Structure formats: C-alpha cells, structure tokens
Short mmCIF file of C-alpha atoms in Angstrom, two decimals:
data_model
loop_
_atom_site.label_atom_id
_atom_site.label_comp_id
_atom_site.label_asym_id
_atom_site.label_seq_id
_atom_site.Cartn_x
_atom_site.Cartn_y
_atom_site.Cartn_z
CA UNK T 13 -11.73 6.30 16.00
CA UNK T 14 -13.72 3.24 16.89
CA UNK T 15 -17.06 4.92 17.20
CA UNK T 16 -18.92 4.51 13.86
CA UNK T 17 -20.85 7.74 14.54
CA UNK T 18 -17.59 9.75 14.53
CA UNK T 19 -16.58 11.05 11.06
CA UNK T 20 -13.29 9.76 9.67
CA UNK T 21 -11.65 13.27 9.84
CA UNK T 22 -9.40 14.74 12.57
CA UNK T 23 -11.46 16.82 15.08
CA UNK T 24 -10.92 20.52 15.42
CA UNK T 25 -9.84 21.93 18.82
CA UNK T 26 -12.29 24.56 19.92
CA UNK T 27 -9.38 26.85 20.80
CA UNK T 28 -8.27 26.77 17.16
CA UNK T 29 -11.75 27.96 16.11
CA UNK T 30 -11.62 30.74 18.72
CA UNK T 31 -8.16 31.79 17.42
CA UNK T 32 -9.61 32.62 13.95
CA UNK T 33 -9.63 36.38 13.73
CA UNK T 34 -11.91 36.28 10.73
CA UNK T 35 -14.69 34.74 12.81
CA UNK T 36 -14.42 36.92 15.92
CA UNK T 37 -15.76 34.24 18.21
CA UNK T 38 -15.65 34.91 21.96
CA UNK T 39 -15.98 32.47 24.83
CA UNK T 40 -18.72 33.67 27.17
CA UNK T 41 -19.06 30.79 29.61
CA UNK T 42 -18.14 27.21 30.19
CA UNK T 43 -14.79 25.36 30.38
CA UNK T 44 -11.76 25.73 28.10
CA UNK T 45 -8.79 23.57 27.22
CA UNK T 46 -7.14 21.68 24.40
CA UNK T 47 -9.21 18.56 25.03
CA UNK T 48 -12.41 20.16 23.80
CA UNK T 49 -12.73 19.24 20.12
CA UNK T 50 -15.43 19.70 17.47
CA UNK T 51 -16.28 16.88 15.07
CA UNK T 52 -18.89 18.71 13.10
CA UNK T 53 -21.20 21.78 13.13
CA UNK T 54 -25.07 21.72 13.31
CA UNK T 55 -27.52 24.62 13.24
CA UNK T 56 -30.83 24.23 15.03
CA UNK T 57 -33.54 26.50 16.42
CA UNK T 58 -35.38 23.68 18.14
CA UNK T 59 -36.17 24.15 21.86
CA UNK T 60 -34.98 20.59 22.42
CA UNK T 61 -32.21 19.77 19.96
CA UNK T 62 -31.48 16.39 21.58
CA UNK T 63 -33.16 14.20 18.92
CA UNK T 64 -31.16 15.89 16.16
CA UNK T 65 -27.67 15.60 17.56
CA UNK T 66 -25.19 12.70 17.19
CA UNK T 67 -22.53 13.98 19.60
CA UNK T 68 -19.43 16.02 19.02
CA UNK T 69 -21.23 19.00 17.51
CA UNK T 70 -20.71 22.66 17.80
CA UNK T 71 -24.39 23.67 17.96
CA UNK T 72 -25.29 27.06 16.41
CA UNK T 73 -28.46 28.97 17.32
CA UNK T 74 -29.73 32.53 17.03
CA UNK T 75 -32.17 31.96 19.97
CA UNK T 76 -35.27 32.03 17.77
CA UNK T 77 -36.68 29.21 19.99
CA UNK T 78 -36.38 31.20 23.23
CA UNK T 79 -39.94 32.33 24.29
CA UNK T 80 -40.57 35.76 25.73
CA UNK T 81 -39.99 35.88 29.45
CA UNK T 82 -37.92 32.64 29.52
CA UNK T 83 -36.45 32.05 32.92
CA UNK T 84 -33.50 30.11 34.31
CA UNK T 85 -35.48 26.84 34.17
CA UNK T 86 -35.87 27.05 30.38
CA UNK T 87 -32.15 27.68 29.81
CA UNK T 88 -31.17 25.02 32.39
CA UNK T 89 -33.24 22.37 30.48
CA UNK T 90 -31.93 23.59 27.09
CA UNK T 91 -28.22 23.39 28.12
CA UNK T 92 -28.68 20.04 29.91
CA UNK T 93 -30.26 18.45 26.76
CA UNK T 94 -27.32 19.61 24.64
CA UNK T 95 -24.82 18.06 27.06
CA UNK T 96 -26.88 14.87 27.28
CA UNK T 97 -26.82 14.54 23.50
CA UNK T 98 -23.01 14.86 23.43
CA UNK T 99 -22.79 18.39 22.11
CA UNK T 100 -19.38 19.93 22.82
CA UNK T 101 -20.16 23.61 22.60
CA UNK T 102 -22.91 26.13 21.83
CA UNK T 103 -22.49 29.08 19.52
CA UNK T 104 -25.07 31.90 20.06
CA UNK T 105 -25.60 34.36 17.26
CA UNK T 106 -26.22 37.98 18.23
CA UNK T 107 -28.34 38.74 15.17
CA UNK T 108 -31.12 39.13 14.23
CA UNK T 109 -33.13 38.17 17.35
CA UNK T 110 -30.86 38.97 20.35
CA UNK T 111 -28.45 41.81 20.80
CA UNK T 112 -26.61 40.11 23.69
CA UNK T 113 -26.21 36.60 25.03
CA UNK T 114 -28.83 35.97 27.73
CA UNK T 115 -27.27 35.95 31.18
CA UNK T 116 -29.41 32.96 32.20
CA UNK T 117 -28.10 30.98 29.23
CA UNK T 118 -24.52 31.78 30.19
CA UNK T 119 -25.26 30.71 33.77
CA UNK T 120 -26.83 27.43 32.60
CA UNK T 121 -23.91 26.63 30.32
CA UNK T 122 -21.45 27.38 33.12
CA UNK T 123 -23.45 25.04 35.41
CA UNK T 124 -23.42 22.11 32.99
CA UNK T 125 -19.89 22.59 31.72
CA UNK T 126 -20.95 23.50 28.15
CA UNK T 127 -18.63 26.02 26.42
CA UNK T 128 -20.73 28.98 25.19
CA UNK T 129 -19.47 31.12 22.30
CA UNK T 130 -20.71 34.51 21.20
CA UNK T 131 -21.02 34.70 17.39
CA UNK T 132 -20.89 38.34 16.24
CA UNK T 133 -23.41 39.71 13.82
CA UNK T 134 -20.81 39.92 10.95
CA UNK T 135 -20.11 36.20 11.15
CA UNK T 136 -22.58 33.83 9.48
CA UNK T 137 -23.24 30.36 10.72
CA UNK T 138 -22.17 28.98 7.34
CA UNK T 139 -18.89 30.88 7.71
CA UNK T 140 -18.34 29.11 11.09
CA UNK T 141 -19.11 25.72 9.46
CA UNK T 142 -16.73 26.47 6.58
CA UNK T 143 -13.95 27.36 9.02
CA UNK T 144 -14.42 24.08 10.79
CA UNK T 145 -14.20 22.12 7.55
CA UNK T 146 -11.10 24.13 6.50
CA UNK T 147 -9.37 23.31 9.80
CA UNK T 148 -10.31 19.66 9.47
CA UNK T 149 -8.89 19.54 5.89
CA UNK T 150 -5.61 21.13 7.08
CA UNK T 151 -5.38 18.61 9.91
CA UNK T 152 -6.18 15.73 7.60
CA UNK T 153 -3.49 16.89 5.08
CA UNK T 154 -0.95 17.22 7.81
CA UNK T 155 -1.85 13.79 9.13
CA UNK T 156 -1.55 12.19 5.65
CA UNK T 157 1.80 13.86 5.11
CA UNK T 158 3.10 12.62 8.44
CA UNK T 159 1.85 9.00 7.75
CA UNK T 160 3.35 9.03 4.22
CA UNK T 161 6.69 10.28 5.48
CA UNK T 162 6.61 7.65 8.21
CA UNK T 163 5.84 4.85 5.71
CA UNK T 164 8.75 5.92 3.53
CA UNK T 165 11.15 5.98 6.45
CA UNK T 166 10.00 2.55 7.59
CA UNK T 167 10.41 1.06 4.13
CA UNK T 168 13.90 2.53 3.86
CA UNK T 169 14.78 1.11 7.30
CA UNK T 170 13.55 -2.35 6.24
CA UNK T 171 16.03 -2.31 3.35
CA UNK T 172 19.05 -1.67 5.55
CA UNK T 173 21.60 -4.34 6.42
CA UNK T 174 20.19 -4.77 9.97
CA UNK T 175 16.55 -4.09 9.25
CA UNK T 176 14.66 -5.08 12.47
CA UNK T 177 16.39 -2.61 14.81
CA UNK T 178 16.21 0.01 12.10
CA UNK T 179 12.45 -0.39 11.75
CA UNK T 180 11.91 -0.30 15.51
CA UNK T 181 14.01 2.82 15.71
CA UNK T 182 11.99 4.62 13.03
CA UNK T 183 8.72 3.52 14.61
CA UNK T 184 9.64 4.71 18.08
CA UNK T 185 10.83 8.03 16.63
CA UNK T 186 7.67 8.60 14.62
CA UNK T 187 5.35 7.79 17.51
CA UNK T 188 7.42 9.39 20.20
CA UNK T 189 7.35 6.21 22.31
CA UNK T 190 8.91 2.80 22.65
CA UNK T 191 8.83 -0.11 20.22
CA UNK T 192 9.57 -3.66 21.27
CA UNK T 193 9.91 -6.91 19.30
CA UNK T 194 8.87 -9.88 21.47
CA UNK T 195 10.01 -13.35 20.55
CA UNK T 196 7.85 -16.50 20.62
CA UNK T 197 8.90 -17.09 24.22
CA UNK T 198 7.96 -13.62 25.30
CA UNK T 199 11.48 -12.33 25.49
CA UNK T 200 12.47 -8.85 24.25
CA UNK T 201 14.50 -9.49 21.14
CA UNK T 202 14.98 -5.89 20.18
CA UNK T 203 13.82 -2.48 21.53
CA UNK T 204 13.98 1.20 20.56
CA UNK T 205 12.88 4.48 22.13
CA UNK T 206 12.63 5.73 25.65
CA UNK T 207 11.55 3.34 28.45
CA UNK T 208 7.99 4.04 29.59
CA UNK T 209 8.70 2.62 33.01
CA UNK T 210 8.65 -0.85 34.65
CA UNK T 211 4.92 -0.87 35.16
CA UNK T 212 4.09 0.02 31.50
CA UNK T 213 6.73 -2.36 30.28
CA UNK T 214 5.23 -5.21 32.21
CA UNK T 215 1.77 -4.28 30.98
CA UNK T 216 3.00 -4.32 27.45
CA UNK T 217 4.50 -7.74 27.86
CA UNK T 218 1.14 -9.05 29.24
CA UNK T 219 -0.63 -7.53 26.31
CA UNK T 220 1.75 -9.28 23.82
CA UNK T 221 0.66 -12.64 25.39
CA UNK T 222 -2.90 -11.82 24.45
CA UNK T 223 -2.16 -11.74 20.73
CA UNK T 224 0.36 -14.60 20.69
CA UNK T 225 -1.14 -17.70 19.06
CA UNK T 226 -2.01 -20.55 21.39
CA UNK T 227 0.77 -23.22 21.60
CA UNK T 228 3.66 -20.74 20.89
CA UNK T 229 5.78 -19.57 23.75
CA UNK T 230 3.84 -18.07 26.68
CA UNK T 231 0.47 -17.90 24.95
CA UNK T 232 -1.93 -19.89 27.12
CA UNK T 233 -4.13 -22.50 25.63
CA UNK T 234 -7.77 -21.61 25.22
CA UNK T 235 -9.89 -21.90 28.32
CA UNK T 236 -12.66 -24.46 28.43
CA UNK T 237 -15.27 -21.82 27.82
CA UNK T 238 -13.45 -20.34 24.81
CA UNK T 239 -13.96 -23.40 22.65
CA UNK T 240 -11.23 -25.37 20.97
CA UNK T 241 -8.89 -23.71 18.59
CA UNK T 242 -10.12 -20.19 19.23
CA UNK T 243 -7.70 -17.92 17.38
CA UNK T 244 -5.84 -15.11 19.13
CA UNK T 245 -6.72 -11.55 18.17
CA UNK T 246 -4.54 -9.82 15.57
CA UNK T 247 -3.97 -6.82 17.89
CA UNK T 248 -4.90 -5.59 21.35
CA UNK T 249 -4.71 -2.25 23.10
CA UNK T 250 -4.79 -0.84 26.61
CA UNK T 251 -4.06 2.41 28.41
CA UNK T 252 -1.97 2.75 31.62
CA UNK T 253 -1.14 6.06 33.36
CA UNK T 254 -1.71 8.02 30.13
CA UNK T 255 0.44 5.69 28.00
CA UNK T 256 -1.32 3.90 25.11
CA UNK T 257 -0.18 0.31 24.82
CA UNK T 258 -0.66 -1.72 21.65
CA UNK T 259 0.41 -5.19 20.62
CA UNK T 260 0.34 -6.60 17.06
CA UNK T 261 0.77 -10.27 16.17
CA UNK T 262 3.35 -10.75 13.43
CA UNK T 263 3.21 -13.26 10.63
CA UNK T 264 1.25 -16.46 10.25
CA UNK T 265 1.29 -17.77 13.83
CA UNK T 266 5.04 -17.96 14.55
CA UNK T 267 4.72 -16.11 17.88
CA UNK T 268 6.55 -12.84 17.16
CA UNK T 269 4.75 -9.76 18.53
CA UNK T 270 5.28 -5.99 18.03
CA UNK T 271 4.58 -3.99 21.19
CA UNK T 272 4.23 -0.17 21.13
CA UNK T 273 3.98 2.24 24.10
CA UNK T 274 3.25 5.77 23.09
CA UNK T 275 1.83 8.88 24.86
CA UNK T 276 -0.91 9.30 22.29
CA UNK T 277 -3.04 7.30 19.92
CA UNK T 278 -4.90 8.36 16.77
CA UNK T 279 -5.68 6.98 13.41
CA UNK T 280 -2.33 8.14 11.98
CA UNK T 281 -0.38 6.38 14.69
CA UNK T 282 -2.32 3.15 14.06
CA UNK T 283 -1.59 3.36 10.33
CA UNK T 284 2.17 3.88 11.02
CA UNK T 285 2.35 1.05 13.46
CA UNK T 286 0.40 -1.29 11.15
CA UNK T 287 2.93 -0.76 8.30
CA UNK T 288 5.77 -1.44 10.75
CA UNK T 289 4.02 -4.70 11.84
CA UNK T 290 3.72 -5.79 8.22
CA UNK T 291 7.42 -5.12 7.57
CA UNK T 292 8.46 -6.91 10.74
CA UNK T 293 6.24 -9.86 9.89
CA UNK T 294 8.12 -10.15 6.59
CA UNK T 295 11.53 -9.83 8.27
CA UNK T 296 10.79 -12.32 11.00
CA UNK T 297 8.42 -14.73 9.36
CA UNK T 298 10.55 -15.79 6.34
CA UNK T 299 13.29 -17.40 8.48
CA UNK T 300 10.80 -19.19 10.77
CA UNK T 301 8.33 -20.57 8.21
CA UNK T 302 8.64 -24.01 6.74
CA UNK T 303 8.48 -22.69 3.16
CA UNK T 304 11.21 -20.17 3.95
CA UNK T 305 13.39 -23.00 5.32
CA UNK T 306 12.69 -25.06 2.13
CA UNK T 307 13.68 -22.21 -0.15
CA UNK T 308 16.82 -21.68 1.80
CA UNK T 309 17.66 -25.41 1.47
CA UNK T 310 16.90 -25.28 -2.24
CA UNK T 311 19.26 -22.28 -2.72
CA UNK T 312 22.04 -24.04 -0.84
CA UNK T 313 21.75 -27.18 -2.88
CA UNK T 314 21.82 -25.26 -6.13
CA UNK T 315 24.91 -23.39 -4.97
CA UNK T 316 26.52 -26.66 -4.12
CA UNK T 317 25.94 -28.19 -7.49
CA UNK T 318 22.45 -29.70 -7.17
CA UNK T 319 20.31 -30.20 -10.28
CA UNK T 320 17.22 -28.03 -10.66
CA UNK T 321 14.98 -31.10 -11.10
CA UNK T 322 16.21 -32.44 -7.80
CA UNK T 323 15.76 -29.10 -5.97
CA UNK T 324 12.31 -28.25 -7.38
CA UNK T 325 10.31 -30.55 -4.94
CA UNK T 326 11.54 -28.43 -2.11
CA UNK T 327 9.91 -25.40 -3.72
CA UNK T 328 6.58 -27.06 -3.93
CA UNK T 329 5.94 -28.01 -7.58
CA UNK T 330 6.97 -30.04 -10.53
CA UNK T 331 6.17 -27.68 -13.42
CA UNK T 332 6.71 -23.92 -13.31
CA UNK T 333 6.12 -20.71 -15.20
CA UNK T 334 8.66 -17.91 -15.39
CA UNK T 335 7.15 -14.46 -15.26
CA UNK T 336 8.95 -11.31 -16.35
CA UNK T 337 7.32 -8.07 -15.16
CA UNK T 338 7.97 -4.40 -15.54
CA UNK T 339 6.16 -1.55 -13.72
CA UNK T 340 4.22 0.82 -15.97
CA UNK T 341 5.77 4.25 -16.38
CA UNK T 342 3.98 7.28 -14.82
CA UNK T 343 3.32 9.61 -17.61
CA UNK T 344 1.62 10.01 -20.97
CA UNK T 345 3.86 7.37 -22.58
CA UNK T 346 3.05 4.39 -20.41
CA UNK T 347 5.47 2.14 -22.26
CA UNK T 348 8.50 4.46 -21.86
CA UNK T 349 11.78 2.94 -20.89
CA UNK T 350 12.07 5.54 -18.15
CA UNK T 351 9.73 3.67 -15.77
CA UNK T 352 11.14 3.64 -12.28
CA UNK T 353 12.93 0.43 -11.49
CA UNK T 354 10.96 -1.60 -8.92
CA UNK T 355 12.41 -1.71 -5.40
CA UNK T 356 12.55 -4.80 -3.22
CA UNK T 357 9.27 -4.13 -1.49
CA UNK T 358 7.43 -3.58 -4.75
CA UNK T 359 8.90 -6.80 -6.15
CA UNK T 360 7.82 -8.71 -3.01
CA UNK T 361 4.34 -7.29 -3.31
CA UNK T 362 4.24 -8.49 -6.97
CA UNK T 363 5.36 -11.91 -5.89
CA UNK T 364 2.65 -12.03 -3.27
CA UNK T 365 0.03 -11.08 -5.87
CA UNK T 366 1.25 -13.86 -8.18
CA UNK T 367 1.31 -16.36 -5.28
CA UNK T 368 5.08 -16.96 -5.09
CA UNK T 369 7.93 -15.75 -2.87
CA UNK T 370 10.53 -16.68 -5.51
CA UNK T 371 11.22 -13.20 -6.73
CA UNK T 372 14.28 -11.73 -8.41
CA UNK T 373 14.27 -7.92 -9.08
CA UNK T 374 17.10 -7.29 -11.53
CA UNK T 375 17.45 -3.95 -13.24
CA UNK T 376 14.06 -2.76 -14.46
CA UNK T 377 12.58 -6.26 -14.69
CA UNK T 378 11.25 -8.53 -11.92
CA UNK T 379 11.47 -12.29 -12.52
CA UNK T 380 9.13 -14.54 -10.62
CA UNK T 381 9.08 -18.30 -10.53
CA UNK T 382 5.41 -19.41 -10.23
CA UNK T 383 4.03 -22.89 -9.81
CA UNK T 384 2.21 -24.11 -12.99
CA UNK T 385 -1.04 -24.51 -11.11
CA UNK T 386 -1.39 -20.80 -10.67
CA UNK T 387 -2.64 -18.72 -13.55
CA UNK T 388 -0.76 -15.38 -13.40
CA UNK T 389 -2.81 -12.18 -13.67
CA UNK T 390 -1.30 -8.81 -14.27
CA UNK T 391 -1.81 -6.59 -11.12
CA UNK T 392 -2.62 -2.93 -11.80
CA UNK T 393 0.45 -0.97 -12.79
CA UNK T 394 2.42 -3.95 -14.11
CA UNK T 395 3.12 -5.45 -17.49
CA UNK T 396 3.75 -9.23 -17.57
CA UNK T 397 5.31 -11.80 -19.91
CA UNK T 398 4.65 -15.38 -18.95
CA UNK T 399 6.44 -18.51 -20.16
CA UNK T 400 4.93 -21.90 -20.91
CA UNK T 401 4.68 -24.38 -18.00
CA UNK T 402 8.00 -26.33 -17.99
CA UNK T 403 9.96 -28.79 -15.84
CA UNK T 404 12.87 -27.51 -13.86
CA UNK T 405 15.48 -28.50 -16.33
CA UNK T 406 13.80 -26.21 -18.92
CA UNK T 407 13.84 -23.07 -16.63
CA UNK T 408 16.44 -21.26 -18.71
CA UNK T 409 14.38 -21.72 -21.90
CA UNK T 410 11.24 -20.55 -20.03
CA UNK T 411 13.19 -17.48 -18.88
CA UNK T 412 13.82 -16.64 -22.51
CA UNK T 413 10.21 -17.20 -23.38
CA UNK T 414 9.02 -14.89 -20.60
CA UNK T 415 11.41 -12.16 -21.71
CA UNK T 416 10.12 -12.34 -25.31
CA UNK T 417 6.50 -12.40 -24.06
CA UNK T 418 7.19 -9.30 -21.93
CA UNK T 419 8.64 -7.45 -24.91
CA UNK T 420 5.60 -8.35 -27.03
CA UNK T 421 3.25 -7.27 -24.21
CA UNK T 422 4.93 -3.82 -23.92
CA UNK T 423 4.99 -3.37 -27.70
CA UNK T 424 1.35 -4.19 -28.11
CA UNK T 425 0.39 -2.29 -25.01
CA UNK T 426 -1.43 -5.13 -23.28
CA UNK T 427 -0.97 -5.98 -19.58
CA UNK T 428 -0.05 -9.71 -20.13
CA UNK T 429 1.14 -12.01 -22.87
CA UNK T 430 1.56 -15.79 -22.39
CA UNK T 431 4.07 -17.71 -24.52
CA UNK T 432 2.18 -20.01 -26.85
CA UNK T 433 2.48 -23.82 -26.30
CA UNK T 434 0.56 -25.27 -29.28
CA UNK T 435 2.49 -27.53 -31.72
CA UNK T 436 4.40 -25.71 -34.52
CA UNK T 437 5.65 -26.59 -37.92
CA UNK T 438 9.19 -26.87 -36.61
CA UNK T 439 8.04 -29.85 -34.57
CA UNK T 440 7.78 -31.75 -37.79
CA UNK T 441 11.53 -31.47 -38.36
CA UNK T 442 14.10 -33.35 -36.37
CA UNK T 443 15.58 -31.08 -33.68
CA UNK T 444 19.15 -31.71 -34.69
CA UNK T 445 18.33 -30.92 -38.39
CA UNK T 446 16.36 -27.84 -37.41
CA UNK T 447 19.14 -26.54 -35.19
CA UNK T 448 21.78 -27.09 -37.92
CA UNK T 449 19.64 -25.21 -40.52
CA UNK T 450 19.07 -22.31 -38.04
CA UNK T 451 22.77 -22.00 -37.31
CA UNK T 452 23.63 -21.96 -41.01
CA UNK T 453 20.89 -19.47 -41.94
CA UNK T 454 21.67 -17.03 -39.18
CA UNK T 455 25.51 -17.38 -39.28
CA UNK T 456 26.01 -13.92 -40.88
CA UNK T 457 24.39 -12.11 -37.94
CA UNK T 458 25.15 -14.40 -35.01
CA UNK T 459 28.05 -12.24 -33.94
CA UNK T 460 25.76 -9.37 -33.19
CA UNK T 461 23.20 -10.13 -30.45
CA UNK T 462 21.58 -6.70 -31.00
CA UNK T 463 20.88 -7.55 -34.68
CA UNK T 464 19.43 -10.92 -33.75
CA UNK T 465 17.19 -9.52 -31.02
CA UNK T 466 15.98 -6.73 -33.26
CA UNK T 467 15.23 -9.22 -36.07
CA UNK T 468 13.39 -11.50 -33.79
CA UNK T 469 11.28 -8.76 -32.24
CA UNK T 470 10.60 -6.99 -35.56
CA UNK T 471 9.32 -10.26 -37.08
CA UNK T 472 7.18 -11.12 -34.01
CA UNK T 473 5.56 -7.72 -34.35
CA UNK T 474 4.79 -8.13 -38.06
CA UNK T 475 7.37 -5.62 -39.15
CA UNK T 476 6.12 -2.74 -37.07
CA UNK T 477 8.91 -0.15 -36.61
CA UNK T 478 7.17 1.72 -33.79
CA UNK T 479 6.24 -1.37 -31.72
CA UNK T 480 9.71 -2.81 -32.13
CA UNK T 481 11.22 0.44 -30.99
CA UNK T 482 9.03 0.33 -27.86
CA UNK T 483 9.78 -3.28 -27.12
CA UNK T 484 13.55 -2.73 -27.41
CA UNK T 485 13.49 0.73 -25.81
CA UNK T 486 15.36 2.27 -28.83
CA UNK T 487 14.54 4.84 -31.42
CA UNK T 488 12.59 3.69 -34.51
CA UNK T 489 15.41 4.87 -36.71
CA UNK T 490 17.74 2.50 -34.92
CA UNK T 491 15.34 -0.33 -35.71
CA UNK T 492 15.35 0.60 -39.38
CA UNK T 493 19.15 0.73 -39.46
CA UNK T 494 19.46 -2.65 -37.79
CA UNK T 495 16.87 -4.39 -40.01
CA UNK T 496 18.61 -2.91 -43.06
CA UNK T 497 21.93 -4.26 -41.75
CA UNK T 498 20.39 -7.72 -41.29
CA UNK T 499 18.99 -7.76 -44.81
CA UNK T 500 22.45 -6.82 -46.14
CA UNK T 501 24.26 -9.47 -44.09
CA UNK T 502 21.77 -12.11 -44.89
CA UNK T 503 21.69 -11.12 -48.57
CA UNK T 504 17.89 -11.56 -48.68
CA UNK T 505 14.66 -9.59 -49.14
CA UNK T 506 12.97 -9.11 -45.78
CA UNK T 507 9.82 -7.98 -47.45
CA UNK T 508 9.27 -11.47 -48.87
CA UNK T 509 6.87 -13.41 -46.60
CA UNK T 510 8.64 -16.74 -47.38
CA UNK T 511 11.90 -15.24 -46.24
CA UNK T 512 10.33 -13.94 -43.06
CA UNK T 513 8.78 -17.31 -42.33
CA UNK T 514 12.07 -19.17 -42.77
CA UNK T 515 13.91 -16.70 -40.61
CA UNK T 516 11.23 -16.92 -37.86
CA UNK T 517 11.62 -20.70 -37.96
CA UNK T 518 15.40 -20.36 -37.53
CA UNK T 519 15.08 -17.75 -34.75
CA UNK T 520 12.82 -20.02 -32.74
CA UNK T 521 15.63 -22.51 -32.62
CA UNK T 522 18.07 -20.07 -31.05
#
C-alpha cells in the first residue's frame, strides 16, 4: 500500500466480519460486496466525527450524539461527513440508548452509499474491534506463509540447470499471471504463464522501456528538460483493463527487465516479484558485467595452465586474503558440527557482504577470495577465519592459514580470527634448516594427518581438550586418545612447555 496513512496489515473484508456468528452483526442499509474492506475500527459519539477519522474505518457508535427529535437533515449530514472522511462503514449499537436503528439513519446511509451495520446488545464494541484484529492477523499470517513458500520455490528454481525459465515459471504460477524477461534490445528472451492479451503485452513492453537505463537498447535518452544523466526508475507500474502491469530493472544497468502482468496486486505480490527480480539480476548480470567476464577469463587461463600471479590482475588486485566461513548452528550449542551446510545463495550473500564474488561453497565451509584492501567483518550468523594478505603464488598457504584461523574461531567461540602476520622466532632460522628440523621432529606422526591436525589444534588452544574437540568436531575423549598417541610416537612429554614450543615451531613449517 502506497498510502502512508494505511496500516501495513491486510484489510478485512466487511463480509468476513458479517460472517462471524459470535458477533451477530446485520447489514441494515448501504451497499455490499467483496471490495468493501476495513483497515481499522474507531468508536466515536461525536456529532461530526470527520476530524477524528483517517479513512478506512468501521465507525462504531451507540447514537449518544443524536439529539431528541433529530430529523432527516441531521442524519444526512452525519452520514455524509463519515463518507467524506473516508469511513467505509458505520456500526450502530442497539444498547444502551436506542432499541432500534433509526429509520432516518438507514435512509441517509443508503443515500450516501455507506454500509450500516446493526450491532446487537450482546456484542461490545471492543469485541468488534478484537474480531477485526484477529481477522487481520489471520490474513497477515496467510500472506507471510504464501510469500515464504514463494521465496523458497524461487530459490530452488534458481538452482536448477536452466534457472531463468524455471524462475519465470514459478513467478507466474505464484502470481497467477505472466512473467517476461526482456533483453537489452527490448525483445522477449523468455516468458511463462498465460498470455494477458496483445494490448496488455504491448503495454508491458512499453513499461519495460521506462525502467531500462538510458543508452541500452530501446531506452530513450533523457529529454532536454530531464537534465543530463537522469537515472531510470528501478520499477514502474500501470493498470490496464483490470490487469496490473509491473516492470523491474535488473542488475547494474545492463538493460535486462522483468515484466509481470497479474490480475491482482498487493504487498505480498510485490515481495514475491522483488525476490524474483533479484535472482534474475544475479542470473543475467554475471555474464554481462565486465567483472564477470574478467573472472571467466581468469578461470579459463588457470584451467589452461596459467600461473596465479599472471591471472590475479584480471581479478582486480595484487594481494589477497583467503576467508573460510561456516554458518552458526541453530540451537543451544552454536558451535555444533551439525550446522546446516550453506547453499549457493547463502554463500553468494556472504561473498557480497565481504565484497567479493569469488566464492567456493564446499561441504560445510565457504571459501572466499577477498582483495587485501577490504577488511573482512563477520556477518551475523557466520564464523570466519581470515588469512594474512598474500600474493597469488601464496594462495595455497593462505588457504591453510584461513582453515586454521576458522578452527580457532570456532573453538574460542568468537566470530572472527585473523591469522597473525608479525615476525616470529622461526624467521631467525634459515628456511631450509627449519624445514629439515621440522620433518625430522615430526617424522613419527607424519603418516597420520589426523594426529598432526589434532596436535596442531591442541597446541594452538593451549592444551584445552574441550576447545580442541569443538574445533575438530570430535569427542573430547578422541582428542585425549590422539594426544596420548602423539606423545607415545614422539617419545616425549607433552606437558613440558619447552617440548610444546619446539613442536609448535615444527608444525608451523608444515
């Protein structure tokens, strides 16, 4: 609803209120029909309620304001003022002042087209108001359920092998109309749903030109009076022969437009169509944008043997961070390994929040390649591990750093951990000598990656059994058994801080 004076709740048909047997309302005069709807209820005993009405009310009155001997003129003025204020109906209570509805009031309401309801003595005005709010809540719940189901079906359609026709089909089915994807030149690239007719189809095509950015396809350049560079609107709507026409611009100015022709239009329909527009923008914009083309070229070059440092300039940066992310579980144990694996849309949304479209959802972890100039922040519901900023040739090492940082973040129950980059003691030792020492020291356990990972995680968490178990998603007894096995194979005392320091030094080289 575009009127700011209208409440953001579905209106209640007056017929639904009359159908409530517990209220016992009866229509005495005035029109009837499904188009008469109530937005709210107001009680007033003022002779002129006009100043106190916003429009859309069911006005309730017991007739206290009616003077003795009031004639048709009084009732005519009273009914006309209610209609002028936008009131949709008048409910007249039979108690405690009047035993019957005044005939002159019924005649005035009939004359001015104002539905007049008789409220029996057993029905309180607060009971009528409560019934209206109950019907509104039921309608709102039904609308939310309908919108949620539509969003889920659209998301599923977007994940299919041929997503654009699938999304259009779901949209047309949910709205009971026709959905059209217009290309930059104004041609219909894909359609779904029943044809609204040649006249409505032509009107929808004209509406699509309104939202198409200037300089793309059939979008006219701004007129002299419009000012240079005036942007096109994001959406536009019109009505023709009872059919609601809506056009949505897709993406960042590539000229694709979603057109919808449906027999009705409410806030739920707009929410459904808006989600479809977002999905279609993602599906159409990636192939047309310069950044999308660059990413495609980078992927092809890597697959054909190109070096990462040669491909990185196509992606827009020289130094990068690798981010590993996991969605938080829904439940009392927020670090449980049973958190639902992120789907493609959730992973894309995370990438957008981090400022990168280079996203790889694999298993329960999402990996994102982020330019070093961006400082990653953990969005609500996610736990992140972030690598140091590295050059492309060091991406594999950064991937390992991000994985370890994520394990530490989950174990310590913090939303984000960044791999440290300050100089360490091992920088004082020649890399070749350090690597040789690390291989020799860890040789007894190098054949068991599980033991090495457990030892590394356990040391990084200061020997905490519980935190290590959380980080590795295993039972704490498993951690104890593995650490004991490491101590036996290494023939050393893991309670000795000097031993721990030396092992940590070696593990950092692997």
